[in-house]
C-alpha atoms as a printed R data frame, in Angstrom:
    type eleno elety resid chain resno       x      y        z
1   ATOM     1    CA   MET     A     1  57.689 26.647 -109.659
2   ATOM     2    CA   LYS     A     2  57.074 29.635 -107.399
3   ATOM     3    CA   HIS     A     3  59.828 30.687 -104.996
4   ATOM     4    CA   HIS     A     4  57.933 31.690 -101.876
5   ATOM     5    CA   TYR     A     5  60.886 31.784  -99.458
6   ATOM     6    CA   HIS     A     6  63.389 33.383 -101.863
7   ATOM     7    CA   TYR     A     7  65.830 30.513 -102.210
8   ATOM     8    CA   PRO     A     8  68.264 31.609 -104.967
9   ATOM     9    CA   SER     A     9  66.673 30.411 -108.206
10  ATOM    10    CA   GLU     A    10  70.042 30.015 -109.981
11  ATOM    11    CA   TRP     A    11  71.046 27.379 -107.409
12  ATOM    12    CA   LEU     A    12  68.103 25.190 -108.471
13  ATOM    13    CA   LYS     A    13  68.951 24.687 -112.155
14  ATOM    14    CA   TYR     A    14  70.051 21.064 -111.989
15  ATOM    15    CA   ARG     A    15  67.831 19.889 -109.128
16  ATOM    16    CA   SER     A    16  64.733 17.724 -109.372
17  ATOM    17    CA   THR     A    17  61.351 19.272 -108.592
18  ATOM    18    CA   GLY     A    18  61.344 17.545 -105.215
19  ATOM    19    CA   GLU     A    19  64.787 18.952 -104.385
20  ATOM    20    CA   GLN     A    20  63.641 22.412 -105.453
21  ATOM    21    CA   VAL     A    21  60.602 22.272 -103.176
22  ATOM    22    CA   ALA     A    22  62.784 20.965 -100.336
23  ATOM    23    CA   SER     A    23  65.261 23.838 -100.837
24  ATOM    24    CA   GLU     A    24  62.488 26.420 -100.602
25  ATOM    25    CA   LEU     A    25  60.884 24.841  -97.535
26  ATOM    26    CA   ARG     A    26  64.251 24.295  -95.855
27  ATOM    27    CA   LEU     A    27  65.064 27.988  -96.164
28  ATOM    28    CA   GLY     A    28  61.589 28.855  -94.907
29  ATOM    29    CA   ILE     A    29  62.116 26.721  -91.807
30  ATOM    30    CA   ILE     A    30  65.637 27.934  -91.058
31  ATOM    31    CA   SER     A    31  64.691 31.594  -91.609
32  ATOM    32    CA   LYS     A    32  61.673 30.980  -89.315
33  ATOM    33    CA   ALA     A    33  59.215 32.057  -92.001
34  ATOM    34    CA   ILE     A    34  57.865 28.569  -91.231
35  ATOM    35    CA   ASN     A    35  57.677 28.078  -87.473
36  ATOM    36    CA   GLN     A    36  58.406 25.143  -85.222
37  ATOM    37    CA   GLY     A    37  55.170 23.243  -84.657
38  ATOM    38    CA   ASP     A    38  53.607 24.306  -87.960
39  ATOM    39    CA   LYS     A    39  51.816 21.595  -89.907
40  ATOM    40    CA   LEU     A    40  52.847 21.036  -93.514
41  ATOM    41    CA   SER     A    41  50.130 19.570  -95.719
42  ATOM    42    CA   GLU     A    42  51.085 17.731  -98.900
43  ATOM    43    CA   ASN     A    43  48.061 19.165 -100.698
44  ATOM    44    CA   LYS     A    44  48.680 22.750  -99.583
45  ATOM    45    CA   ILE     A    45  52.381 22.608 -100.482
46  ATOM    46    CA   ALA     A    46  51.523 21.182 -103.913
47  ATOM    47    CA   GLN     A    47  49.120 24.075 -104.467
48  ATOM    48    CA   GLN     A    48  51.576 26.622 -103.071
49  ATOM    49    CA   PHE     A    49  54.394 25.590 -105.409
50  ATOM    50    CA   GLU     A    50  52.145 24.555 -108.306
51  ATOM    51    CA   VAL     A    51  53.514 21.018 -108.456
52  ATOM    52    CA   SER     A    52  52.064 17.530 -108.040
53  ATOM    53    CA   ARG     A    53  52.051 15.709 -104.704
54  ATOM    54    CA   SER     A    54  54.795 13.251 -105.743
55  ATOM    55    CA   PRO     A    55  57.680 15.801 -105.628
56  ATOM    56    CA   VAL     A    56  56.198 17.208 -102.409
57  ATOM    57    CA   ARG     A    57  56.524 13.780 -100.805
58  ATOM    58    CA   ASP     A    58  60.117 13.605 -102.064
59  ATOM    59    CA   ALA     A    59  60.779 17.043 -100.562
60  ATOM    60    CA   LEU     A    60  59.373 16.076  -97.171
61  ATOM    61    CA   LYS     A    61  61.567 12.966  -97.063
62  ATOM    62    CA   LEU     A    62  64.634 15.149  -97.636
63  ATOM    63    CA   LEU     A    63  63.594 17.549  -94.876
64  ATOM    64    CA   GLN     A    64  63.084 14.600  -92.525
65  ATOM    65    CA   GLN     A    65  66.652 13.478  -93.288
66  ATOM    66    CA   ASP     A    66  67.786 16.984  -92.302
67  ATOM    67    CA   GLY     A    67  65.966 16.601  -88.982
68  ATOM    68    CA   LEU     A    68  63.780 19.633  -89.717
69  ATOM    69    CA   ILE     A    69  60.374 17.891  -89.764
70  ATOM    70    CA   SER     A    70  58.577 14.851  -88.439
71  ATOM    71    CA   LEU     A    71  56.569 13.028  -91.108
72  ATOM    72    CA   GLU     A    72  52.897 12.332  -90.555
73  ATOM    73    CA   ARG     A    73  50.133 10.983  -92.779
74  ATOM    74    CA   MET     A    74  49.675 13.375  -95.724
75  ATOM    75    CA   GLY     A    75  52.150 15.864  -94.330
76  ATOM    76    CA   ALA     A    76  54.544 16.716  -91.514
77  ATOM    77    CA   ILE     A    77  55.129 18.729  -88.329
78  ATOM    78    CA   VAL     A    78  57.998 21.221  -88.321
79  ATOM    79    CA   THR     A    79  60.586 20.465  -85.620
80  ATOM    80    CA   GLY     A    80  62.954 23.202  -86.798
81  ATOM    81    CA   LEU     A    81  66.627 23.729  -86.047
82  ATOM    82    CA   SER     A    82  67.497 24.414  -82.416
83  ATOM    83    CA   ASN     A    83  70.537 26.290  -81.107
84  ATOM    84    CA   VAL     A    84  71.927 22.926  -80.010
85  ATOM    85    CA   ASN     A    85  71.500 21.587  -83.549
86  ATOM    86    CA   GLN     A    86  73.359 24.589  -84.949
87  ATOM    87    CA   LYS     A    87  76.219 24.074  -82.513
88  ATOM    88    CA   GLU     A    88  76.382 20.409  -83.527
89  ATOM    89    CA   ILE     A    89  76.787 21.437  -87.165
90  ATOM    90    CA   TYR     A    90  79.717 23.679  -86.225
91  ATOM    91    CA   ASP     A    91  81.186 20.836  -84.158
92  ATOM    92    CA   ILE     A    92  81.192 18.623  -87.250
93  ATOM    93    CA   ARG     A    93  82.698 21.404  -89.377
94  ATOM    94    CA   LEU     A    94  85.499 21.857  -86.877
95  ATOM    95    CA   MET     A    95  86.203 18.139  -86.859
96  ATOM    96    CA   LEU     A    96  86.254 17.984  -90.652
97  ATOM    97    CA   GLU     A    97  88.368 21.075  -91.207
98  ATOM    98    CA   SER     A    98  90.920 20.241  -88.509
99  ATOM    99    CA   PHE     A    99  91.321 16.777  -90.065
100 ATOM   100    CA   VAL     A   100  91.622 18.292  -93.541
101 ATOM   101    CA   PHE     A   101  94.258 20.783  -92.422
102 ATOM   102    CA   GLU     A   102  96.427 18.000  -91.021
103 ATOM   103    CA   ARG     A   103  96.204 16.129  -94.328
104 ATOM   104    CA   LEU     A   104  96.980 19.278  -96.312
105 ATOM   105    CA   GLN     A   105 100.294 19.570  -94.470
106 ATOM   106    CA   LEU     A   106 101.515 16.340  -96.055
107 ATOM   107    CA   ASP     A   107 101.426 17.461  -99.697
108 ATOM   108    CA   ASP     A   108 102.222 20.318 -102.044
109 ATOM   109    CA   ASN     A   109  99.452 22.888 -101.451
110 ATOM   110    CA   SER     A   110 100.161 25.202 -104.374
111 ATOM   111    CA   VAL     A   111  97.086 24.164 -106.389
112 ATOM   112    CA   VAL     A   112  94.592 24.549 -103.546
113 ATOM   113    CA   ILE     A   113  96.208 27.841 -102.450
114 ATOM   114    CA   LYS     A   114  95.733 29.231 -105.959
115 ATOM   115    CA   GLU     A   115  92.092 28.085 -105.989
116 ATOM   116    CA   LEU     A   116  91.350 29.553 -102.546
117 ATOM   117    CA   ASN     A   117  92.883 32.904 -103.491
118 ATOM   118    CA   LYS     A   118  90.768 32.973 -106.657
119 ATOM   119    CA   ILE     A   119  87.585 32.260 -104.680
120 ATOM   120    CA   LEU     A   120  88.491 34.895 -102.102
121 ATOM   121    CA   LYS     A   121  88.848 37.526 -104.849
122 ATOM   122    CA   MET     A   122  85.390 36.615 -106.128
123 ATOM   123    CA   MET     A   123  84.036 36.890 -102.572
124 ATOM   124    CA   THR     A   124  85.449 40.429 -102.417
125 ATOM   125    CA   VAL     A   125  83.669 41.302 -105.667
126 ATOM   126    CA   ALA     A   126  80.401 39.876 -104.301
127 ATOM   127    CA   VAL     A   127  80.713 42.211 -101.313
128 ATOM   128    CA   GLU     A   128  81.346 45.186 -103.613
129 ATOM   129    CA   PHE     A   129  78.112 44.383 -105.460
130 ATOM   130    CA   GLU     A   130  76.261 43.731 -102.175
131 ATOM   131    CA   ASP     A   131  75.390 40.220 -103.357
132 ATOM   132    CA   ALA     A   132  74.834 38.176 -100.205
133 ATOM   133    CA   ASP     A   133  73.623 35.143 -102.161
134 ATOM   134    CA   GLU     A   134  76.747 34.952 -104.311
135 ATOM   135    CA   PHE     A   135  78.938 35.548 -101.260
136 ATOM   136    CA   THR     A   136  77.249 32.598  -99.548
137 ATOM   137    CA   ARG     A   137  77.826 30.347 -102.558
138 ATOM   138    CA   LEU     A   138  81.487 31.312 -102.685
139 ATOM   139    CA   ASP     A   139  81.947 30.934  -98.930
140 ATOM   140    CA   LEU     A   140  80.740 27.335  -99.149
141 ATOM   141    CA   LEU     A   141  82.880 26.741 -102.238
142 ATOM   142    CA   PHE     A   142  85.939 28.048 -100.374
143 ATOM   143    CA   HIS     A   143  85.583 25.485  -97.590
144 ATOM   144    CA   GLU     A   144  84.485 22.718  -99.946
145 ATOM   145    CA   SER     A   145  87.608 23.281 -102.045
146 ATOM   146    CA   MET     A   146  89.781 22.591  -99.005
147 ATOM   147    CA   ILE     A   147  87.826 19.463  -98.158
148 ATOM   148    CA   THR     A   148  87.766 17.936 -101.643
149 ATOM   149    CA   THR     A   149  91.498 18.516 -102.116
150 ATOM   150    CA   ILE     A   150  92.436 15.625  -99.824
151 ATOM   151    CA   ASN     A   151  90.360 13.114 -101.883
152 ATOM   152    CA   HIS     A   152  88.672 11.472  -98.905
153 ATOM   153    CA   GLN     A   153  85.403  9.871 -100.020
154 ATOM   154    CA   TYR     A   154  83.699  9.682  -96.642
155 ATOM   155    CA   ILE     A   155  84.769 13.140  -95.485
156 ATOM   156    CA   GLU     A   156  83.193 14.494  -98.685
157 ATOM   157    CA   MET     A   157  80.041 12.474  -98.025
158 ATOM   158    CA   ILE     A   158  79.676 13.996  -94.541
159 ATOM   159    CA   TRP     A   159  80.225 17.469  -96.026
160 ATOM   160    CA   ARG     A   160  77.541 16.907  -98.683
161 ATOM   161    CA   ASN     A   161  75.068 15.737  -96.047
162 ATOM   162    CA   LEU     A   162  75.703 18.882  -94.002
163 ATOM   163    CA   THR     A   163  75.525 21.295  -96.938
164 ATOM   164    CA   PRO     A   164  71.739 21.688  -97.442
165 ATOM   165    CA   VAL     A   165  71.099 22.930  -93.902
166 ATOM   166    CA   MET     A   166  74.438 24.710  -93.599
167 ATOM   167    CA   GLU     A   167  73.948 26.732  -96.791
168 ATOM   168    CA   CYS     A   168  70.576 27.980  -95.541
169 ATOM   169    CA   LEU     A   169  72.058 28.977  -92.174
170 ATOM   170    CA   ILE     A   170  74.838 30.906  -93.909
171 ATOM   171    CA   LEU     A   171  72.465 32.419  -96.475
172 ATOM   172    CA   VAL     A   172  70.136 33.787  -93.797
173 ATOM   173    CA   SER     A   173  73.099 35.158  -91.842
174 ATOM   174    CA   MET     A   174  74.748 36.799  -94.866
175 ATOM   175    CA   ARG     A   175  71.518 38.389  -96.084
176 ATOM   176    CA   GLN     A   176  70.920 39.892  -92.650
177 ATOM   177    CA   ARG     A   177  74.529 41.017  -92.378
178 ATOM   178    CA   MET     A   178  74.496 42.626  -95.828
179 ATOM   179    CA   GLU     A   179  71.389 44.577  -94.858
180 ATOM   180    CA   LYS     A   180  72.370 45.607  -91.330
181 ATOM   181    CA   GLU     A   181  76.183 45.317  -91.013
182 ATOM   182    CA   PRO     A   182  77.762 45.416  -94.497
183 ATOM   183    CA   GLU     A   183  81.041 46.695  -93.039
184 ATOM   184    CA   ASP     A   184  81.427 43.377  -91.188
185 ATOM   185    CA   PHE     A   185  82.278 41.630  -94.457
186 ATOM   186    CA   LYS     A   186  85.793 43.103  -94.224
187 ATOM   187    CA   ARG     A   187  86.287 40.996  -91.111
188 ATOM   188    CA   VAL     A   188  84.888 37.891  -92.821
189 ATOM   189    CA   ILE     A   189  87.231 38.347  -95.794
190 ATOM   190    CA   HIS     A   190  90.188 38.766  -93.422
191 ATOM   191    CA   ASN     A   191  89.231 35.564  -91.587
192 ATOM   192    CA   HIS     A   192  89.386 33.620  -94.849
193 ATOM   193    CA   LYS     A   193  92.799 35.127  -95.616
194 ATOM   194    CA   VAL     A   194  94.027 33.634  -92.346
195 ATOM   195    CA   TYR     A   195  92.847 30.196  -93.526
196 ATOM   196    CA   ILE     A   196  94.930 30.561  -96.684
197 ATOM   197    CA   GLU     A   197  98.004 31.752  -94.775
198 ATOM   198    CA   ALA     A   198  97.751 28.794  -92.407
199 ATOM   199    CA   ILE     A   199  97.529 26.261  -95.232
200 ATOM   200    CA   GLU     A   200 100.239 27.936  -97.303
201 ATOM   201    CA   ASN     A   201 102.676 28.080  -94.393
202 ATOM   202    CA   LYS     A   202 101.529 24.779  -92.865
203 ATOM   203    CA   ASP     A   203 101.173 26.670  -89.596
204 ATOM   204    CA   ARG     A   204  99.100 24.925  -86.911
205 ATOM   205    CA   ASN     A   205  98.877 28.009  -84.689
206 ATOM   206    CA   LYS     A   206  97.674 30.107  -87.611
207 ATOM   207    CA   MET     A   207  94.994 27.539  -88.436
208 ATOM   208    CA   LYS     A   208  93.834 27.478  -84.830
209 ATOM   209    CA   GLU     A   209  93.574 31.269  -85.058
210 ATOM   210    CA   ALA     A   210  91.483 30.855  -88.224
211 ATOM   211    CA   PHE     A   211  89.139 28.481  -86.415
212 ATOM   212    CA   HIS     A   212  88.680 30.959  -83.575
213 ATOM   213    CA   LEU     A   213  87.963 33.741  -86.030
214 ATOM   214    CA   ASN     A   214  85.425 31.716  -88.009
215 ATOM   215    CA   PHE     A   215  83.795 29.736  -85.199
216 ATOM   216    CA   ASP     A   216  83.945 32.243  -82.371
217 ATOM   217    CA   ASP     A   217  80.761 30.930  -80.747
218 ATOM   218    CA   VAL     A   218  82.296 27.500  -80.072
219 ATOM   219    CA   ASP     A   219  85.734 28.466  -78.761
220 ATOM   220    CA   GLU     A   220  85.957 25.797  -76.066
221 ATOM   221    CA   GLN     A   221  85.179 23.058  -78.551
222 ATOM   222    CA   ILE     A   222  87.884 24.358  -80.879
223 ATOM   223    CA   GLU     A   223  90.532 23.648  -78.258
224 ATOM   224    CA   VAL     A   224  89.224 20.137  -77.536
225 ATOM   225    CA   LEU     A   225  88.881 19.098  -81.175
226 ATOM   226    CA   TRP     A   226  92.089 20.736  -82.344
227 ATOM   227    CA   ASN     A   227  94.241 19.284  -79.574
228 ATOM   228    CA   SER     A   228  92.820 15.779  -80.042
229 ATOM   229    CA   GLN     A   229  93.428 15.886  -83.807
230 ATOM   230    CA   THR     A   230  96.981 17.202  -83.638
231 ATOM   231    CA   ASN     A   231  97.898 14.763  -80.857
232 ATOM   232    CA   ILE     A   232  96.659 11.822  -82.916
233 ATOM   233    CA   ASP     A   233  98.643 12.932  -85.948
234 ATOM   234    CA   ARG     A   234 101.867 13.391  -84.006
235 ATOM   235    CA   LYS     A   235 101.863  9.881  -82.558
Protein backbone atom coordinates (compact mmCIF):
# COMPACT_ATOMS: atom_id res chain seq x y z
CA MET A 1 0.00 0.00 0.00
CA LYS A 2 1.27 3.47 -0.87
CA HIS A 3 1.79 5.97 1.96
CA HIS A 4 0.63 9.24 0.46
CA TYR A 5 0.40 11.26 3.69
CA HIS A 6 3.57 9.88 5.32
CA TYR A 7 2.02 8.05 8.24
CA PRO A 8 4.92 6.11 9.85
CA SER A 9 4.99 2.77 8.02
CA GLU A 10 6.44 0.90 11.03
CA TRP A 11 3.31 1.77 13.04
CA LEU A 12 1.15 -0.12 10.52
CA LYS A 13 2.70 -3.60 10.80
CA TYR A 14 -0.10 -5.31 12.70
CA ARG A 15 -3.06 -3.33 11.33
CA SER A 16 -5.62 -4.49 8.80
CA THR A 17 -5.64 -2.91 5.35
CA GLY A 18 -8.68 -0.85 6.32
CA GLU A 19 -6.92 0.43 9.45
CA GLN A 20 -3.85 1.28 7.39
CA VAL A 21 -5.89 3.31 4.90
CA ALA A 22 -7.70 5.02 7.78
CA SER A 23 -4.37 5.92 9.43
CA GLU A 24 -3.10 7.53 6.23
CA LEU A 25 -6.31 9.46 5.58
CA ARG A 26 -6.61 10.50 9.22
CA LEU A 27 -3.15 12.05 9.12
CA GLY A 28 -3.99 13.71 5.81
CA ILE A 29 -7.08 15.31 7.34
CA ILE A 30 -5.43 16.42 10.57
CA SER A 31 -2.38 17.81 8.75
CA LYS A 32 -4.81 19.61 6.39
CA ALA A 33 -3.34 17.92 3.33
CA ILE A 34 -7.00 16.90 2.95
CA ASN A 35 -9.23 19.91 3.53
CA GLN A 36 -12.54 20.37 5.28
CA GLY A 37 -15.30 20.04 2.70
CA ASP A 38 -13.30 17.77 0.39
CA LYS A 39 -15.16 14.81 -1.06
CA LEU A 40 -13.64 11.36 -0.57
CA SER A 41 -14.60 8.83 -3.24
CA GLU A 42 -14.37 5.12 -2.46
CA ASN A 43 -13.18 4.41 -6.00
CA LYS A 44 -10.53 7.14 -6.01
CA ILE A 45 -9.18 6.14 -2.59
CA ALA A 46 -9.00 2.49 -3.69
CA GLN A 47 -7.00 3.56 -6.74
CA GLN A 48 -4.83 5.94 -4.71
CA PHE A 49 -3.81 3.28 -2.18
CA GLU A 50 -3.94 0.35 -4.61
CA VAL A 51 -6.45 -1.60 -2.53
CA SER A 52 -9.97 -2.92 -3.07
CA ARG A 53 -13.06 -0.95 -2.09
CA SER A 54 -13.86 -3.19 0.91
CA PRO A 55 -10.97 -1.93 3.12
CA VAL A 56 -11.72 1.62 1.95
CA ARG A 57 -15.25 1.28 3.31
CA ASP A 58 -13.80 -0.04 6.57
CA ALA A 59 -11.44 2.95 6.70
CA LEU A 60 -14.24 5.46 6.16
CA LYS A 61 -16.28 3.91 8.98
CA LEU A 62 -13.32 4.38 11.33
CA LEU A 63 -12.90 8.01 10.27
CA GLN A 64 -16.62 8.59 10.86
CA GLN A 65 -16.20 7.22 14.40
CA ASP A 66 -13.41 9.78 14.87
CA GLY A 67 -15.80 12.54 13.79
CA LEU A 68 -13.53 13.51 10.89
CA ILE A 69 -15.92 12.73 8.00
CA SER A 70 -19.59 12.43 7.19
CA LEU A 71 -20.43 9.30 5.21
CA GLU A 72 -22.30 9.58 1.94
CA ARG A 73 -23.16 7.09 -0.80
CA MET A 74 -19.91 5.75 -2.29
CA GLY A 75 -17.78 8.10 -0.23
CA ALA A 76 -17.72 10.87 2.37
CA ILE A 77 -17.37 14.61 3.03
CA VAL A 78 -14.48 15.74 5.23
CA THR A 79 -15.66 17.60 8.35
CA GLY A 80 -12.15 17.85 9.80
CA LEU A 81 -11.03 18.61 13.34
CA SER A 82 -11.92 22.06 14.65
CA ASN A 83 -10.11 24.01 17.37
CA VAL A 84 -13.05 23.22 19.65
CA ASN A 85 -12.63 19.51 18.93
CA GLN A 86 -8.93 19.72 19.79
CA LYS A 87 -9.71 21.45 23.07
CA GLU A 88 -12.25 18.74 23.87
CA ILE A 89 -9.57 16.09 23.40
CA TYR A 90 -7.31 17.90 25.87
CA ASP A 91 -10.25 18.21 28.28
CA ILE A 92 -10.64 14.43 28.24
CA ARG A 93 -6.89 13.92 28.69
CA LEU A 94 -6.90 16.19 31.71
CA MET A 95 -9.83 14.32 33.22
CA LEU A 96 -8.16 10.96 32.64
CA GLU A 97 -4.72 11.94 33.88
CA SER A 98 -5.97 13.75 36.98
CA PHE A 99 -8.02 10.66 37.87
CA VAL A 100 -5.04 8.40 37.22
CA PHE A 101 -2.74 10.50 39.38
CA GLU A 102 -5.12 10.24 42.33
CA ARG A 103 -5.19 6.45 41.96
CA LEU A 104 -1.40 6.27 41.65
CA GLN A 105 -1.10 7.88 45.09
CA LEU A 106 -2.71 4.85 46.70
CA ASP A 107 -0.09 2.26 45.73
CA ASP A 108 3.63 1.62 45.45
CA ASN A 109 4.73 3.53 42.32
CA SER A 110 8.23 2.13 41.97
CA VAL A 111 7.45 -0.01 38.90
CA VAL A 112 5.74 2.74 36.92
CA ILE A 113 8.43 5.27 37.92
CA LYS A 114 11.11 2.95 36.55
CA GLU A 115 9.14 2.50 33.31
CA LEU A 116 8.54 6.24 32.87
CA ASN A 117 12.22 7.03 33.42
CA LYS A 118 13.17 4.42 30.83
CA ILE A 119 10.75 5.90 28.28
CA LEU A 120 12.00 9.41 29.01
CA LYS A 121 15.59 8.33 28.28
CA MET A 122 14.46 6.91 24.94
CA MET A 123 12.64 10.18 24.20
CA THR A 124 15.93 12.02 24.79
CA VAL A 125 17.68 9.72 22.33
CA ALA A 126 14.93 10.32 19.75
CA VAL A 127 15.57 14.06 20.05
CA GLU A 128 19.32 13.53 19.59
CA PHE A 129 18.60 11.66 16.34
CA GLU A 130 16.00 14.26 15.29
CA ASP A 131 13.37 11.52 15.03
CA ALA A 132 10.02 13.24 15.51
CA ASP A 133 8.06 10.09 14.68
CA GLU A 134 9.79 8.00 17.35
CA PHE A 135 9.47 10.85 19.85
CA THR A 136 5.72 10.93 19.18
CA ARG A 137 5.41 7.18 19.72
CA LEU A 138 7.31 7.40 22.99
CA ASP A 139 5.36 10.44 24.17
CA LEU A 140 2.11 8.50 23.78
CA LEU A 141 3.67 5.45 25.43
CA PHE A 142 4.74 7.59 28.39
CA HIS A 143 1.19 8.73 29.11
CA GLU A 144 -0.33 5.36 28.27
CA SER A 145 2.01 3.69 30.77
CA MET A 146 0.61 5.89 33.54
CA ILE A 147 -2.95 5.14 32.51
CA THR A 148 -2.61 1.36 32.19
CA THR A 149 -0.85 1.09 35.55
CA ILE A 150 -4.09 1.59 37.50
CA ASN A 151 -5.80 -1.36 35.71
CA HIS A 152 -9.05 0.47 34.98
CA GLN A 153 -10.79 -1.16 32.01
CA TYR A 154 -13.01 1.73 31.01
CA ILE A 155 -10.36 4.42 31.46
CA GLU A 156 -8.16 2.39 29.09
CA MET A 157 -11.05 2.08 26.63
CA ILE A 158 -11.52 5.87 26.55
CA TRP A 159 -7.76 6.30 26.04
CA ARG A 160 -7.73 3.83 23.13
CA ASN A 161 -10.65 5.62 21.48
CA LEU A 162 -8.80 8.94 21.74
CA THR A 163 -5.45 7.61 20.52
CA PRO A 164 -5.95 7.52 16.71
CA VAL A 165 -6.75 11.23 16.44
CA MET A 166 -4.46 12.25 19.29
CA GLU A 167 -1.41 10.52 17.81
CA CYS A 168 -1.90 12.36 14.52
CA LEU A 169 -2.23 15.71 16.30
CA ILE A 170 0.98 15.06 18.23
CA LEU A 171 2.78 13.69 15.17
CA VAL A 172 2.02 16.79 13.10
CA SER A 173 3.08 19.04 15.97
CA MET A 174 6.34 17.18 16.66
CA ARG A 175 7.33 17.05 13.00
CA GLN A 176 6.81 20.80 12.68
CA ARG A 177 8.63 21.45 15.94
CA MET A 178 11.59 19.27 14.95
CA GLU A 179 11.90 21.21 11.70
CA LYS A 180 11.38 24.74 13.02
CA GLU A 181 12.06 24.71 16.80
CA PRO A 182 14.22 21.68 17.69
CA GLU A 183 15.53 23.45 20.80
CA ASP A 184 11.99 23.38 22.23
CA PHE A 185 12.30 19.64 22.87
CA LYS A 186 14.41 20.44 25.95
CA ARG A 187 11.32 22.06 27.44
CA VAL A 188 9.14 19.08 26.50
CA ILE A 189 11.57 16.64 28.12
CA HIS A 190 11.64 18.79 31.28
CA ASN A 191 7.83 18.81 31.40
CA HIS A 192 7.78 15.01 31.41
CA LYS A 193 10.36 14.96 34.21
CA VAL A 194 7.92 17.00 36.30
CA TYR A 195 5.26 14.31 35.73
CA ILE A 196 7.64 11.67 37.09
CA GLU A 197 8.60 13.79 40.11
CA ALA A 198 4.94 14.38 40.94
CA ILE A 199 4.09 10.67 40.80
CA GLU A 200 7.22 9.61 42.67
CA ASN A 201 6.66 12.10 45.48
CA LYS A 202 2.86 11.82 45.38
CA ASP A 203 2.80 15.61 45.19
CA ARG A 204 -0.50 17.14 44.06
CA ASN A 205 0.97 20.62 43.54
CA LYS A 206 3.76 19.18 41.41
CA MET A 207 1.25 17.30 39.27
CA LYS A 208 -0.82 20.43 38.80
CA GLU A 209 2.39 22.14 37.66
CA ALA A 210 2.94 19.28 35.20
CA PHE A 211 -0.56 19.75 33.80
CA HIS A 212 0.05 23.47 33.30
CA LEU A 213 3.34 22.76 31.56
CA ASN A 214 1.86 20.14 29.23
CA PHE A 215 -1.58 21.65 28.60
CA ASP A 216 -0.77 25.34 28.68
CA ASP A 217 -3.52 26.22 26.20
CA VAL A 218 -6.28 25.03 28.56
CA ASP A 219 -5.12 26.51 31.87
CA GLU A 220 -8.56 27.50 33.15
CA GLN A 221 -9.90 24.01 32.58
CA ILE A 222 -6.96 22.54 34.48
CA GLU A 223 -8.04 24.34 37.64
CA VAL A 224 -11.69 23.27 37.29
CA LEU A 225 -10.94 19.61 36.56
CA TRP A 226 -8.12 19.29 39.07
CA ASN A 227 -10.03 20.87 41.94
CA SER A 228 -13.15 18.77 41.28
CA GLN A 229 -11.12 15.55 41.18
CA THR A 230 -9.10 16.20 44.33
CA ASN A 231 -12.19 17.36 46.24
CA ILE A 232 -14.03 14.16 45.35
CA ASP A 233 -11.12 12.00 46.47
CA ARG A 234 -10.74 13.78 49.80
CA LYS A 235 -14.36 13.28 50.83
